[in-house]
PDB file of C-alpha atoms in Angstrom:
ATOM      1  CA  MET A   1     214.134 140.254 165.179  1.00 44.00           C
ATOM      2  CA  GLN A   2     214.072 143.243 162.937  1.00 43.00           C
ATOM      3  CA  THR A   3     213.725 142.633 159.024  1.00 47.00           C
ATOM      4  CA  LEU A   4     214.568 145.264 156.401  1.00 42.00           C
ATOM      5  CA  GLN A   5     214.153 144.036 152.583  1.00 43.00           C
ATOM      6  CA  THR A   6     215.642 146.541 150.282  1.00 39.00           C
ATOM      7  CA  HIS A   7     215.060 144.688 147.164  1.00 38.00           C
ATOM      8  CA  THR A   8     212.307 142.198 146.173  1.00 40.00           C
ATOM      9  CA  LEU A   9     213.682 139.680 143.689  1.00 42.00           C
ATOM     10  CA  THR A  10     211.749 138.427 140.704  1.00 44.00           C
ATOM     11  CA  SER A  11     209.524 135.127 141.094  1.00 49.00           C
ATOM     12  CA  ASP A  12     212.381 133.277 139.134  1.00 74.00           C
ATOM     13  CA  GLN A  13     214.609 131.376 141.532  1.00 90.00           C
ATOM     14  CA  PRO A  14     218.131 132.782 141.584  1.00 97.00           C
ATOM     15  CA  LEU A  15     220.783 130.409 140.825  1.00 97.00           C
ATOM     16  CA  ILE A  16     222.910 131.327 144.092  1.00 98.00           C
ATOM     17  CA  SER A  17     222.221 132.743 147.465  1.00 98.00           C
ATOM     18  CA  PHE A  18     225.382 134.462 149.118  1.00 98.00           C
ATOM     19  CA  ILE A  19     224.594 134.584 152.858  1.00 98.00           C
ATOM     20  CA  ILE A  20     227.025 136.946 154.469  1.00 98.00           C
ATOM     21  CA  THR A  21     226.984 137.106 158.228  1.00 98.00           C
ATOM     22  CA  TYR A  22     227.830 140.410 159.886  1.00 98.00           C
ATOM     23  CA  TYR A  23     228.677 141.295 163.451  1.00 97.00           C
ATOM     24  CA  ASP A  24     230.647 144.512 164.245  1.00 95.00           C
ATOM     25  CA  ILE A  25     232.831 144.351 161.272  1.00 95.00           C
ATOM     26  CA  PRO A  26     234.677 147.261 159.884  1.00 95.00           C
ATOM     27  CA  THR A  27     232.564 148.825 157.195  1.00 94.00           C
ATOM     28  CA  ASN A  28     235.380 148.880 154.755  1.00 96.00           C
ATOM     29  CA  MET A  29     235.745 145.111 155.060  1.00 97.00           C
ATOM     30  CA  LEU A  30     231.973 144.752 154.427  1.00 98.00           C
ATOM     31  CA  ARG A  31     231.973 146.765 151.468  1.00 98.00           C
ATOM     32  CA  GLU A  32     235.129 144.849 150.028  1.00 98.00           C
ATOM     33  CA  CYS A  33     233.063 141.674 150.645  1.00 98.00           C
ATOM     34  CA  LEU A  34     229.929 142.945 148.894  1.00 98.00           C
ATOM     35  CA  GLU A  35     232.105 144.239 145.896  1.00 98.00           C
ATOM     36  CA  SER A  36     233.783 140.871 145.442  1.00 98.00           C
ATOM     37  CA  ILE A  37     230.222 139.194 145.123  1.00 98.00           C
ATOM     38  CA  ILE A  38     228.586 141.925 142.963  1.00 98.00           C
ATOM     39  CA  THR A  39     231.634 142.014 140.397  1.00 98.00           C
ATOM     40  CA  LEU A  40     231.125 138.399 139.691  1.00 98.00           C
ATOM     41  CA  SER A  41     229.772 137.325 136.046  1.00 97.00           C
ATOM     42  CA  LEU A  42     226.297 136.637 137.460  1.00 97.00           C
ATOM     43  CA  SER A  43     223.449 138.642 136.212  1.00 95.00           C
ATOM     44  CA  HIS A  44     221.281 140.663 138.815  1.00 92.00           C
ATOM     45  CA  HIS A  45     218.548 137.760 138.727  1.00 94.00           C
ATOM     46  CA  GLU A  46     221.039 134.884 138.929  1.00 97.00           C
ATOM     47  CA  ARG A  47     222.376 135.879 142.439  1.00 97.00           C
ATOM     48  CA  GLU A  48     220.759 136.853 145.623  1.00 98.00           C
ATOM     49  CA  ILE A  49     222.725 138.745 148.374  1.00 98.00           C
ATOM     50  CA  LEU A  50     221.449 138.182 152.030  1.00 98.00           C
ATOM     51  CA  LEU A  51     223.245 140.177 154.853  1.00 98.00           C
ATOM     52  CA  ILE A  52     222.353 138.814 158.180  1.00 98.00           C
ATOM     53  CA  ASP A  53     223.164 141.093 161.044  1.00 98.00           C
ATOM     54  CA  ASP A  54     223.630 139.331 164.082  1.00 98.00           C
ATOM     55  CA  GLY A  55     222.508 142.339 166.348  1.00 97.00           C
ATOM     56  CA  SER A  56     225.764 144.495 165.752  1.00 96.00           C
ATOM     57  CA  ALA A  57     226.026 147.615 167.936  1.00 95.00           C
ATOM     58  CA  HIS A  58     226.621 149.564 164.735  1.00 90.00           C
ATOM     59  CA  ASN A  59     224.018 149.250 162.072  1.00 93.00           C
ATOM     60  CA  PRO A  60     225.858 149.124 158.675  1.00 95.00           C
ATOM     61  CA  ILE A  61     222.825 150.315 156.540  1.00 95.00           C
ATOM     62  CA  ASP A  62     224.127 154.033 156.315  1.00 94.00           C
ATOM     63  CA  ASP A  63     227.716 153.040 155.388  1.00 95.00           C
ATOM     64  CA  ILE A  64     226.504 150.584 152.407  1.00 97.00           C
ATOM     65  CA  LYS A  65     223.671 152.630 151.023  1.00 96.00           C
ATOM     66  CA  ASP A  66     224.851 152.350 147.453  1.00 96.00           C
ATOM     67  CA  TYR A  67     224.517 148.709 147.831  1.00 97.00           C
ATOM     68  CA  LEU A  68     221.199 148.419 149.285  1.00 96.00           C
ATOM     69  CA  PRO A  69     219.107 147.918 145.929  1.00 96.00           C
ATOM     70  CA  GLN A  70     221.487 144.694 145.466  1.00 96.00           C
ATOM     71  CA  LEU A  71     220.802 143.018 148.849  1.00 97.00           C
ATOM     72  CA  THR A  72     218.281 141.971 151.457  1.00 97.00           C
ATOM     73  CA  TYR A  73     219.486 143.067 154.790  1.00 97.00           C
ATOM     74  CA  ILE A  74     218.047 140.964 157.811  1.00 98.00           C
ATOM     75  CA  ARG A  75     218.842 141.935 161.453  1.00 97.00           C
ATOM     76  CA  GLN A  76     218.361 139.590 164.581  1.00 97.00           C
ATOM     77  CA  ASN A  77     219.159 140.047 168.168  1.00 97.00           C
ATOM     78  CA  HIS A  78     222.533 138.807 168.774  1.00 97.00           C
ATOM     79  CA  GLN A  79     222.399 135.104 168.946  1.00 97.00           C
ATOM     80  CA  GLY A  80     225.798 134.129 167.463  1.00 97.00           C
ATOM     81  CA  LEU A  81     227.015 132.756 163.928  1.00 97.00           C
ATOM     82  CA  SER A  82     224.946 129.484 163.762  1.00 98.00           C
ATOM     83  CA  VAL A  83     221.639 131.278 164.352  1.00 98.00           C
ATOM     84  CA  ALA A  84     222.561 133.794 161.771  1.00 98.00           C
ATOM     85  CA  ARG A  85     223.325 131.354 158.849  1.00 98.00           C
ATOM     86  CA  ASN A  86     220.167 129.228 160.083  1.00 98.00           C
ATOM     87  CA  LEU A  87     218.320 132.476 159.369  1.00 98.00           C
ATOM     88  CA  GLY A  88     219.817 132.952 156.007  1.00 98.00           C
ATOM     89  CA  ILE A  89     219.004 129.240 155.121  1.00 98.00           C
ATOM     90  CA  GLU A  90     215.444 129.806 155.852  1.00 98.00           C
ATOM     91  CA  ALA A  91     215.335 133.123 154.082  1.00 98.00           C
ATOM     92  CA  CYS A  92     216.958 132.290 150.951  1.00 98.00           C
ATOM     93  CA  LYS A  93     215.684 131.521 147.354  1.00 97.00           C
ATOM     94  CA  GLY A  94     218.654 130.354 145.627  1.00 98.00           C
ATOM     95  CA  GLN A  95     219.201 126.867 144.160  1.00 98.00           C
ATOM     96  CA  TYR A  96     222.599 127.020 145.648  1.00 98.00           C
ATOM     97  CA  ILE A  97     224.084 128.514 148.851  1.00 98.00           C
ATOM     98  CA  GLN A  98     227.589 130.446 149.334  1.00 98.00           C
ATOM     99  CA  PHE A  99     228.574 131.251 152.796  1.00 98.00           C
ATOM    100  CA  VAL A 100     230.662 134.331 153.204  1.00 98.00           C
ATOM    101  CA  ASP A 101     231.748 136.071 156.483  1.00 98.00           C
ATOM    102  CA  ALA A 102     231.788 139.983 156.254  1.00 97.00           C
ATOM    103  CA  ASP A 103     235.337 140.248 156.975  1.00 96.00           C
ATOM    104  CA  ASP A 104     236.346 138.120 154.166  1.00 98.00           C
ATOM    105  CA  MET A 105     235.713 138.291 150.374  1.00 98.00           C
ATOM    106  CA  LEU A 106     235.802 136.071 147.425  1.00 98.00           C
ATOM    107  CA  ASN A 107     238.784 135.972 145.001  1.00 97.00           C
ATOM    108  CA  THR A 108     236.458 136.952 142.277  1.00 97.00           C
ATOM    109  CA  PRO A 109     238.374 136.001 139.258  1.00 96.00           C
ATOM    110  CA  VAL A 110     239.241 132.579 140.748  1.00 97.00           C
ATOM    111  CA  TYR A 111     235.785 132.023 142.111  1.00 98.00           C
ATOM    112  CA  GLU A 112     234.421 132.033 138.539  1.00 97.00           C
ATOM    113  CA  GLN A 113     235.761 128.647 138.129  1.00 97.00           C
ATOM    114  CA  CYS A 114     233.406 127.369 140.703  1.00 98.00           C
ATOM    115  CA  LEU A 115     230.573 128.893 139.169  1.00 98.00           C
ATOM    116  CA  ASP A 116     231.584 127.342 135.868  1.00 97.00           C
ATOM    117  CA  ILE A 117     231.772 123.834 137.483  1.00 97.00           C
ATOM    118  CA  MET A 118     228.309 124.590 139.232  1.00 97.00           C
ATOM    119  CA  LYS A 119     226.635 125.445 135.829  1.00 96.00           C
ATOM    120  CA  LYS A 120     228.170 122.746 133.877  1.00 95.00           C
ATOM    121  CA  GLY A 121     228.424 119.830 136.309  1.00 95.00           C
ATOM    122  CA  ASP A 122     225.036 120.078 138.219  1.00 95.00           C
ATOM    123  CA  PRO A 123     226.826 119.268 141.547  1.00 98.00           C
ATOM    124  CA  ASP A 124     225.557 119.140 145.048  1.00 98.00           C
ATOM    125  CA  ILE A 125     228.926 120.597 146.259  1.00 98.00           C
ATOM    126  CA  VAL A 126     231.855 122.428 144.817  1.00 98.00           C
ATOM    127  CA  LEU A 127     234.690 122.197 147.178  1.00 98.00           C
ATOM    128  CA  PHE A 128     237.518 124.822 146.781  1.00 98.00           C
ATOM    129  CA  ARG A 129     240.377 126.177 148.789  1.00 97.00           C
ATOM    130  CA  LEU A 130     240.772 129.241 151.243  1.00 97.00           C
ATOM    131  CA  SER A 131     243.736 131.645 151.099  1.00 96.00           C
ATOM    132  CA  ASP A 132     245.220 134.420 153.289  1.00 95.00           C
ATOM    133  CA  LYS A 133     246.018 136.235 149.974  1.00 93.00           C
ATOM    134  CA  GLN A 134     244.052 137.841 147.099  1.00 93.00           C
ATOM    135  CA  GLU A 135     244.338 135.352 144.254  1.00 91.00           C
ATOM    136  CA  ALA A 136     243.683 136.168 140.583  1.00 91.00           C
ATOM    137  CA  THR A 137     244.402 132.970 138.551  1.00 92.00           C
ATOM    138  CA  PRO A 138     242.494 129.848 138.894  1.00 91.00           C
ATOM    139  CA  PRO A 139     243.909 126.376 138.123  1.00 92.00           C
ATOM    140  CA  SER A 140     242.767 124.889 134.783  1.00 89.00           C
ATOM    141  CA  ASP A 141     241.384 121.724 135.946  1.00 94.00           C
ATOM    142  CA  TYR A 142     239.187 120.166 138.521  1.00 97.00           C
ATOM    143  CA  ASP A 143     238.207 116.591 139.703  1.00 97.00           C
ATOM    144  CA  GLY A 144     234.742 115.050 140.028  1.00 96.00           C
ATOM    145  CA  PRO A 145     232.127 114.012 140.202  1.00 97.00           C
ATOM    146  CA  MET A 146     232.227 111.651 143.404  1.00 98.00           C
ATOM    147  CA  GLU A 147     229.866 110.827 146.151  1.00 98.00           C
ATOM    148  CA  GLY A 148     230.623 112.825 149.335  1.00 98.00           C
ATOM    149  CA  ALA A 149     231.001 109.846 151.562  1.00 98.00           C
ATOM    150  CA  GLU A 150     233.598 108.480 148.960  1.00 98.00           C
ATOM    151  CA  TYR A 151     235.715 111.803 149.076  1.00 98.00           C
ATOM    152  CA  MET A 152     235.555 111.707 152.961  1.00 98.00           C
ATOM    153  CA  ARG A 153     236.804 108.080 152.904  1.00 97.00           C
ATOM    154  CA  HIS A 154     239.856 109.034 150.788  1.00 96.00           C
ATOM    155  CA  TYR A 155     240.623 112.533 151.615  1.00 96.00           C
ATOM    156  CA  ASN A 156     240.889 114.893 154.688  1.00 95.00           C
ATOM    157  CA  LEU A 157     237.753 117.074 154.886  1.00 96.00           C
ATOM    158  CA  ARG A 158     238.181 120.579 155.130  1.00 94.00           C
ATOM    159  CA  SER A 159     235.459 121.746 157.488  1.00 96.00           C
ATOM    160  CA  SER A 160     234.884 125.506 156.852  1.00 98.00           C
ATOM    161  CA  ALA A 161     231.337 126.161 155.596  1.00 98.00           C
ATOM    162  CA  CYS A 162     232.729 129.176 153.436  1.00 98.00           C
ATOM    163  CA  GLY A 163     235.112 126.486 151.556  1.00 98.00           C
ATOM    164  CA  TYR A 164     232.417 125.191 149.250  1.00 98.00           C
ATOM    165  CA  LEU A 165     229.201 126.174 147.502  1.00 98.00           C
ATOM    166  CA  PHE A 166     226.404 123.710 147.711  1.00 98.00           C
ATOM    167  CA  ARG A 167     222.784 122.926 146.432  1.00 98.00           C
ATOM    168  CA  LYS A 168     220.320 123.952 148.873  1.00 98.00           C
ATOM    169  CA  ARG A 169     217.948 120.864 148.761  1.00 98.00           C
ATOM    170  CA  THR A 170     221.075 118.636 149.857  1.00 98.00           C
ATOM    171  CA  LEU A 171     220.669 120.129 153.393  1.00 98.00           C
ATOM    172  CA  VAL A 172     217.114 118.446 153.889  1.00 96.00           C
ATOM    173  CA  ASN A 173     216.921 119.249 157.556  1.00 97.00           C
ATOM    174  CA  LEU A 174     220.382 119.900 158.282  1.00 98.00           C
ATOM    175  CA  ARG A 175     221.271 123.089 160.346  1.00 98.00           C
ATOM    176  CA  PHE A 176     224.173 124.554 162.401  1.00 98.00           C
ATOM    177  CA  THR A 177     223.988 123.832 166.160  1.00 98.00           C
ATOM    178  CA  PRO A 178     223.553 127.397 167.948  1.00 98.00           C
ATOM    179  CA  GLY A 179     225.848 128.526 170.703  1.00 96.00           C
ATOM    180  CA  ILE A 180     229.050 126.351 169.759  1.00 96.00           C
ATOM    181  CA  VAL A 181     232.526 127.692 168.245  1.00 93.00           C
ATOM    182  CA  HIS A 182     233.695 125.649 165.363  1.00 91.00           C
ATOM    183  CA  GLU A 183     230.026 124.846 164.424  1.00 97.00           C
ATOM    184  CA  ASP A 184     231.327 123.832 160.781  1.00 98.00           C
ATOM    185  CA  GLU A 185     233.236 120.842 162.128  1.00 98.00           C
ATOM    186  CA  GLU A 186     229.551 119.356 162.964  1.00 98.00           C
ATOM    187  CA  PHE A 187     227.912 120.573 159.976  1.00 98.00           C
ATOM    188  CA  THR A 188     230.185 119.933 157.073  1.00 98.00           C
ATOM    189  CA  PRO A 189     230.730 116.220 157.295  1.00 98.00           C
ATOM    190  CA  GLN A 190     226.998 115.763 157.681  1.00 98.00           C
ATOM    191  CA  LEU A 191     226.333 117.731 154.620  1.00 98.00           C
ATOM    192  CA  PHE A 192     228.949 115.780 152.740  1.00 98.00           C
ATOM    193  CA  LEU A 193     227.205 112.559 153.567  1.00 98.00           C
ATOM    194  CA  ARG A 194     223.956 113.808 152.052  1.00 98.00           C
ATOM    195  CA  ALA A 195     225.833 114.644 148.560  1.00 98.00           C
ATOM    196  CA  GLU A 196     225.772 112.508 145.560  1.00 98.00           C
ATOM    197  CA  SER A 197     227.842 114.620 143.463  1.00 98.00           C
ATOM    198  CA  VAL A 198     231.068 116.572 144.681  1.00 98.00           C
ATOM    199  CA  TYR A 199     233.460 118.369 142.407  1.00 98.00           C
ATOM    200  CA  THR A 200     236.852 119.438 143.870  1.00 98.00           C
ATOM    201  CA  THR A 201     239.149 122.252 142.711  1.00 97.00           C
ATOM    202  CA  GLU A 202     242.448 123.647 143.957  1.00 97.00           C
ATOM    203  CA  ALA A 203     241.064 127.082 143.158  1.00 97.00           C
ATOM    204  CA  LYS A 204     241.982 129.534 146.005  1.00 97.00           C
ATOM    205  CA  ALA A 205     238.564 131.109 145.541  1.00 98.00           C
ATOM    206  CA  TYR A 206     238.102 132.511 149.135  1.00 98.00           C
ATOM    207  CA  TYR A 207     240.202 135.296 150.603  1.00 98.00           C
ATOM    208  CA  TYR A 208     240.253 134.517 154.433  1.00 96.00           C
ATOM    209  CA  ARG A 209     241.228 137.400 156.606  1.00 92.00           C
ATOM    210  CA  ARG A 210     242.313 136.451 160.322  1.00 80.00           C
ATOM    211  CA  ARG A 211     241.331 138.890 163.042  1.00 65.00           C
ATOM    212  CA  GLU A 212     243.061 138.046 166.209  1.00 59.00           C
ATOM    213  CA  GLN A 213     240.009 139.408 168.433  1.00 57.00           C
ATOM    214  CA  SER A 214     237.603 136.864 166.954  1.00 55.00           C
ATOM    215  CA  ILE A 215     236.523 133.898 169.482  1.00 51.00           C
ATOM    216  CA  THR A 216     238.089 131.460 166.986  1.00 58.00           C
ATOM    217  CA  HIS A 217     241.460 132.819 167.491  1.00 57.00           C
ATOM    218  CA  GLY A 218     241.213 134.539 170.987  1.00 62.00           C
ATOM    219  CA  ASP A 219     243.782 133.263 173.471  1.00 73.00           C
ATOM    220  CA  SER A 220     241.951 134.147 176.834  1.00 84.00           C
ATOM    221  CA  LYS A 221     241.564 131.251 179.032  1.00 89.00           C
ATOM    222  CA  SER A 222     237.879 131.288 178.744  1.00 91.00           C
ATOM    223  CA  GLN A 223     237.914 131.452 174.784  1.00 92.00           C
ATOM    224  CA  VAL A 224     240.682 128.693 174.611  1.00 94.00           C
ATOM    225  CA  GLN A 225     238.410 126.575 176.994  1.00 96.00           C
ATOM    226  CA  LYS A 226     235.151 127.201 175.048  1.00 96.00           C
ATOM    227  CA  ARG A 227     236.759 126.220 171.855  1.00 96.00           C
ATOM    228  CA  LEU A 228     238.013 123.050 173.372  1.00 97.00           C
ATOM    229  CA  ASN A 229     234.608 121.950 175.034  1.00 97.00           C
ATOM    230  CA  ASP A 230     232.809 122.708 171.888  1.00 97.00           C
ATOM    231  CA  THR A 231     234.876 120.640 169.764  1.00 97.00           C
ATOM    232  CA  ARG A 232     234.889 117.646 172.290  1.00 98.00           C
ATOM    233  CA  ASP A 233     231.036 118.009 172.205  1.00 97.00           C
ATOM    234  CA  VAL A 234     230.995 117.691 168.511  1.00 98.00           C
ATOM    235  CA  LEU A 235     233.308 114.843 168.637  1.00 97.00           C
ATOM    236  CA  TYR A 236     230.761 112.983 170.963  1.00 98.00           C
ATOM    237  CA  ARG A 237     227.853 113.759 168.628  1.00 98.00           C
ATOM    238  CA  LEU A 238     229.501 112.801 165.420  1.00 98.00           C
ATOM    239  CA  ALA A 239     230.752 109.401 167.007  1.00 97.00           C
ATOM    240  CA  GLU A 240     227.175 108.698 168.068  1.00 97.00           C
ATOM    241  CA  ARG A 241     225.965 109.460 164.528  1.00 97.00           C
ATOM    242  CA  CYS A 242     228.544 106.925 163.153  1.00 96.00           C
ATOM    243  CA  ASP A 243     226.714 104.184 164.992  1.00 92.00           C
ATOM    244  CA  THR A 244     223.390 104.858 163.106  1.00 95.00           C
ATOM    245  CA  LEU A 245     224.967 104.816 159.401  1.00 97.00           C
ATOM    246  CA  PRO A 246     225.420 102.161 156.774  1.00 96.00           C
ATOM    247  CA  THR A 247     228.985 100.771 156.582  1.00 96.00           C
ATOM    248  CA  ALA A 248     229.998 103.008 153.769  1.00 95.00           C
ATOM    249  CA  ASP A 249     228.963 106.280 155.321  1.00 98.00           C
ATOM    250  CA  ARG A 250     230.191 104.965 158.787  1.00 98.00           C
ATOM    251  CA  GLU A 251     233.564 104.562 157.394  1.00 97.00           C
ATOM    252  CA  ALA A 252     233.809 108.179 156.013  1.00 98.00           C
ATOM    253  CA  LEU A 253     232.452 109.829 159.073  1.00 98.00           C
ATOM    254  CA  GLN A 254     234.742 107.631 161.310  1.00 98.00           C
ATOM    255  CA  ARG A 255     237.812 108.970 159.302  1.00 98.00           C
ATOM    256  CA  ARG A 256     236.568 112.457 160.218  1.00 98.00           C
ATOM    257  CA  VAL A 257     236.124 111.705 163.840  1.00 98.00           C
ATOM    258  CA  ASP A 258     239.535 110.131 164.083  1.00 98.00           C
ATOM    259  CA  GLN A 259     241.116 113.295 162.858  1.00 97.00           C
ATOM    260  CA  LEU A 260     239.193 115.728 164.583  1.00 98.00           C
ATOM    261  CA  THR A 261     240.075 113.526 167.685  1.00 98.00           C
ATOM    262  CA  MET A 262     243.586 114.057 166.759  1.00 98.00           C
ATOM    263  CA  ASP A 263     243.075 117.814 166.136  1.00 97.00           C
ATOM    264  CA  TYR A 264     241.276 118.251 169.572  1.00 98.00           C
ATOM    265  CA  LEU A 265     244.206 116.474 171.539  1.00 98.00           C
ATOM    266  CA  TYR A 266     246.870 118.651 169.592  1.00 97.00           C
ATOM    267  CA  ASN A 267     244.858 121.904 170.532  1.00 97.00           C
ATOM    268  CA  VAL A 268     244.870 120.631 174.279  1.00 97.00           C
ATOM    269  CA  ILE A 269     248.367 120.265 174.227  1.00 97.00           C
ATOM    270  CA  LYS A 270     249.394 123.501 172.257  1.00 95.00           C
ATOM    271  CA  GLN A 271     246.783 125.798 173.904  1.00 94.00           C
ATOM    272  CA  THR A 272     247.171 124.595 177.416  1.00 95.00           C
ATOM    273  CA  GLY A 273     250.397 122.802 177.846  1.00 94.00           C
ATOM    274  CA  ASP A 274     248.962 121.251 180.898  1.00 96.00           C
ATOM    275  CA  ALA A 275     249.778 117.618 181.055  1.00 96.00           C
ATOM    276  CA  GLN A 276     247.404 116.781 183.956  1.00 97.00           C
ATOM    277  CA  TYR A 277     244.321 118.351 181.982  1.00 97.00           C
ATOM    278  CA  LEU A 278     245.553 116.241 178.764  1.00 97.00           C
ATOM    279  CA  GLU A 279     245.398 113.080 180.869  1.00 98.00           C
ATOM    280  CA  GLN A 280     242.086 113.950 181.893  1.00 98.00           C
ATOM    281  CA  CYS A 281     240.848 114.604 178.301  1.00 98.00           C
ATOM    282  CA  VAL A 282     242.392 111.270 177.300  1.00 98.00           C
ATOM    283  CA  GLU A 283     240.457 109.564 179.937  1.00 98.00           C
ATOM    284  CA  GLU A 284     237.157 111.146 178.954  1.00 98.00           C
ATOM    285  CA  LEU A 285     237.924 110.294 175.205  1.00 98.00           C
ATOM    286  CA  THR A 286     238.669 106.536 176.109  1.00 98.00           C
ATOM    287  CA  ALA A 287     235.312 106.382 178.041  1.00 97.00           C
ATOM    288  CA  HIS A 288     233.566 107.428 174.731  1.00 97.00           C
ATOM    289  CA  GLY A 289     235.626 104.798 172.666  1.00 97.00           C
ATOM    290  CA  LEU A 290     237.635 107.634 170.957  1.00 98.00           C
ATOM    291  CA  PHE A 291     241.189 106.801 172.149  1.00 98.00           C
ATOM    292  CA  PRO A 292     243.651 105.261 171.558  1.00 98.00           C
ATOM    293  CA  LEU A 293     243.567 106.779 167.978  1.00 98.00           C
ATOM    294  CA  PRO A 294     242.958 103.714 165.587  1.00 97.00           C
ATOM    295  CA  ASP A 295     245.843 102.574 163.551  1.00 97.00           C
ATOM    296  CA  ARG A 296     244.731 103.743 160.077  1.00 96.00           C
ATOM    297  CA  PRO A 297     246.567 104.825 157.164  1.00 94.00           C
ATOM    298  CA  TYR A 298     244.885 108.231 156.719  1.00 96.00           C
ATOM    299  CA  THR A 299     247.967 110.519 156.531  1.00 96.00           C
ATOM    300  CA  HIS A 300     251.575 110.699 157.588  1.00 96.00           C
ATOM    301  CA  LYS A 301     250.830 113.296 160.164  1.00 96.00           C
ATOM    302  CA  TYR A 302     248.162 111.181 161.679  1.00 97.00           C
ATOM    303  CA  ALA A 303     250.404 108.187 161.868  1.00 97.00           C
ATOM    304  CA  ILE A 304     253.067 110.200 163.677  1.00 97.00           C
ATOM    305  CA  PHE A 305     250.882 111.936 166.116  1.00 97.00           C
ATOM    306  CA  ARG A 306     249.034 108.685 167.048  1.00 97.00           C
ATOM    307  CA  ARG A 307     252.310 107.057 168.172  1.00 97.00           C
ATOM    308  CA  ALA A 308     253.528 110.250 169.870  1.00 97.00           C
ATOM    309  CA  CYS A 309     250.447 110.462 172.112  1.00 97.00           C
ATOM    310  CA  ALA A 310     250.199 106.749 172.842  1.00 97.00           C
ATOM    311  CA  THR A 311     251.471 106.815 176.321  1.00 97.00           C
ATOM    312  CA  PRO A 312     251.326 109.259 179.333  1.00 97.00           C
ATOM    313  CA  LYS A 313     255.267 109.697 179.011  1.00 97.00           C
ATOM    314  CA  ARG A 314     255.080 110.645 175.533  1.00 97.00           C
ATOM    315  CA  ARG A 315     252.132 113.021 176.065  1.00 97.00           C
ATOM    316  CA  LYS A 316     253.940 114.648 178.844  1.00 96.00           C
ATOM    317  CA  LEU A 317     256.942 114.965 176.503  1.00 96.00           C
ATOM    318  CA  LEU A 318     254.415 116.524 173.846  1.00 95.00           C
ATOM    319  CA  CYS A 319     253.312 119.157 176.346  1.00 95.00           C
ATOM    320  CA  LYS A 320     256.756 120.432 176.934  1.00 93.00           C
ATOM    321  CA  LEU A 321     257.691 120.423 173.278  1.00 92.00           C
ATOM    322  CA  LEU A 322     254.652 122.057 171.862  1.00 89.00           C
ATOM    323  CA  LYS A 323     253.505 124.454 174.369  1.00 75.00           C
TER     324      LYS A 323
END
C-alpha cells in the first residue's frame, strides 16, 4: 500500500470525515464530488476528506492538484470497495463519517440540513435519501430521535452506506466484508442495531449517478451470478446473527432478512428468468429456514410477492412475466 498525505490536520478532532472511494472514475466526476463537499458550510477544521484510491490504473493526483491541500490521499493495491472503506474507517479522525463514491456527489444545499441535524440532535445516524437528480431544496422538517432497532421494526431499511452519516464510535468493531458485492446489505442493518439515536429526513441529499459498467449494474452472466451468490450468503449470515440477538433486535433484523429474501428471489427471477434455477434457490432457502416467506404485514409489495411466489406453478409464471 502506498500512502500520500497531502495535508496534516490540526490536533482538534474534525466534526465529520468524508471518505471518498475511487477506482478508475472519470476525473471530471471526481472533481465534482470533491467540490460538492468543499463548498459545504463546514470550516476547514470541521471537515476531513479522505480519498481512498483502490489501485486505479490512472492515478488522479495530477488531475486534482488544486484540491490536494484540502484532502488526504491514500492508495492501496486493488482489493475492492469493502477494503477501501475499511481503510478509510481506520484512517479517519472525525466524530462522524460520510461515505461518498467518487462518481457521485452531495446535493450540497440539501445536505446542509443533514449537517444541521447532526449539530443540533447529537445523533448516532442521520438517514436521508439518494436521488438521480441534482436537488436544491431540502424539506422543512425531519423525524427523530428513535433507536435504530425501533426504526428497523417499523420501516423498510435503505441499505446504501452512502445514504446516511453516522457517529464513528457507533461502529465499535463493525467493518465491511471484503470481496463481496452489495456489502452494504450486511453492514447497514448491523450498524442500525448499534444506534441509540436515529434521525430521518426526506432530504434528497446525495446525487447518485448510475454507471452501467459497474459490477452492481453489469448484466454479464458472471456479474449477475456474483451478485446473486453474494446476496444469498449475506442473507445466511444475517439470519445466523438473528439467532444471537435479544427479542427486540431479533424482530428488527428479521424484518430486514425477510425483505432481503424477497429481493433476492425477485432478482433471481428478473435477472435469470430460469425457473429451474429458481426452484434450486427456493430449496436452499427452505433448508436455511428462510422460505416460505413469513406472513407479516410489512408492506403491500411484500404481501403480494409472498403470495405470488408461494407455489412452484406461481413461481414459474413469475419467471415468464418478469423476465
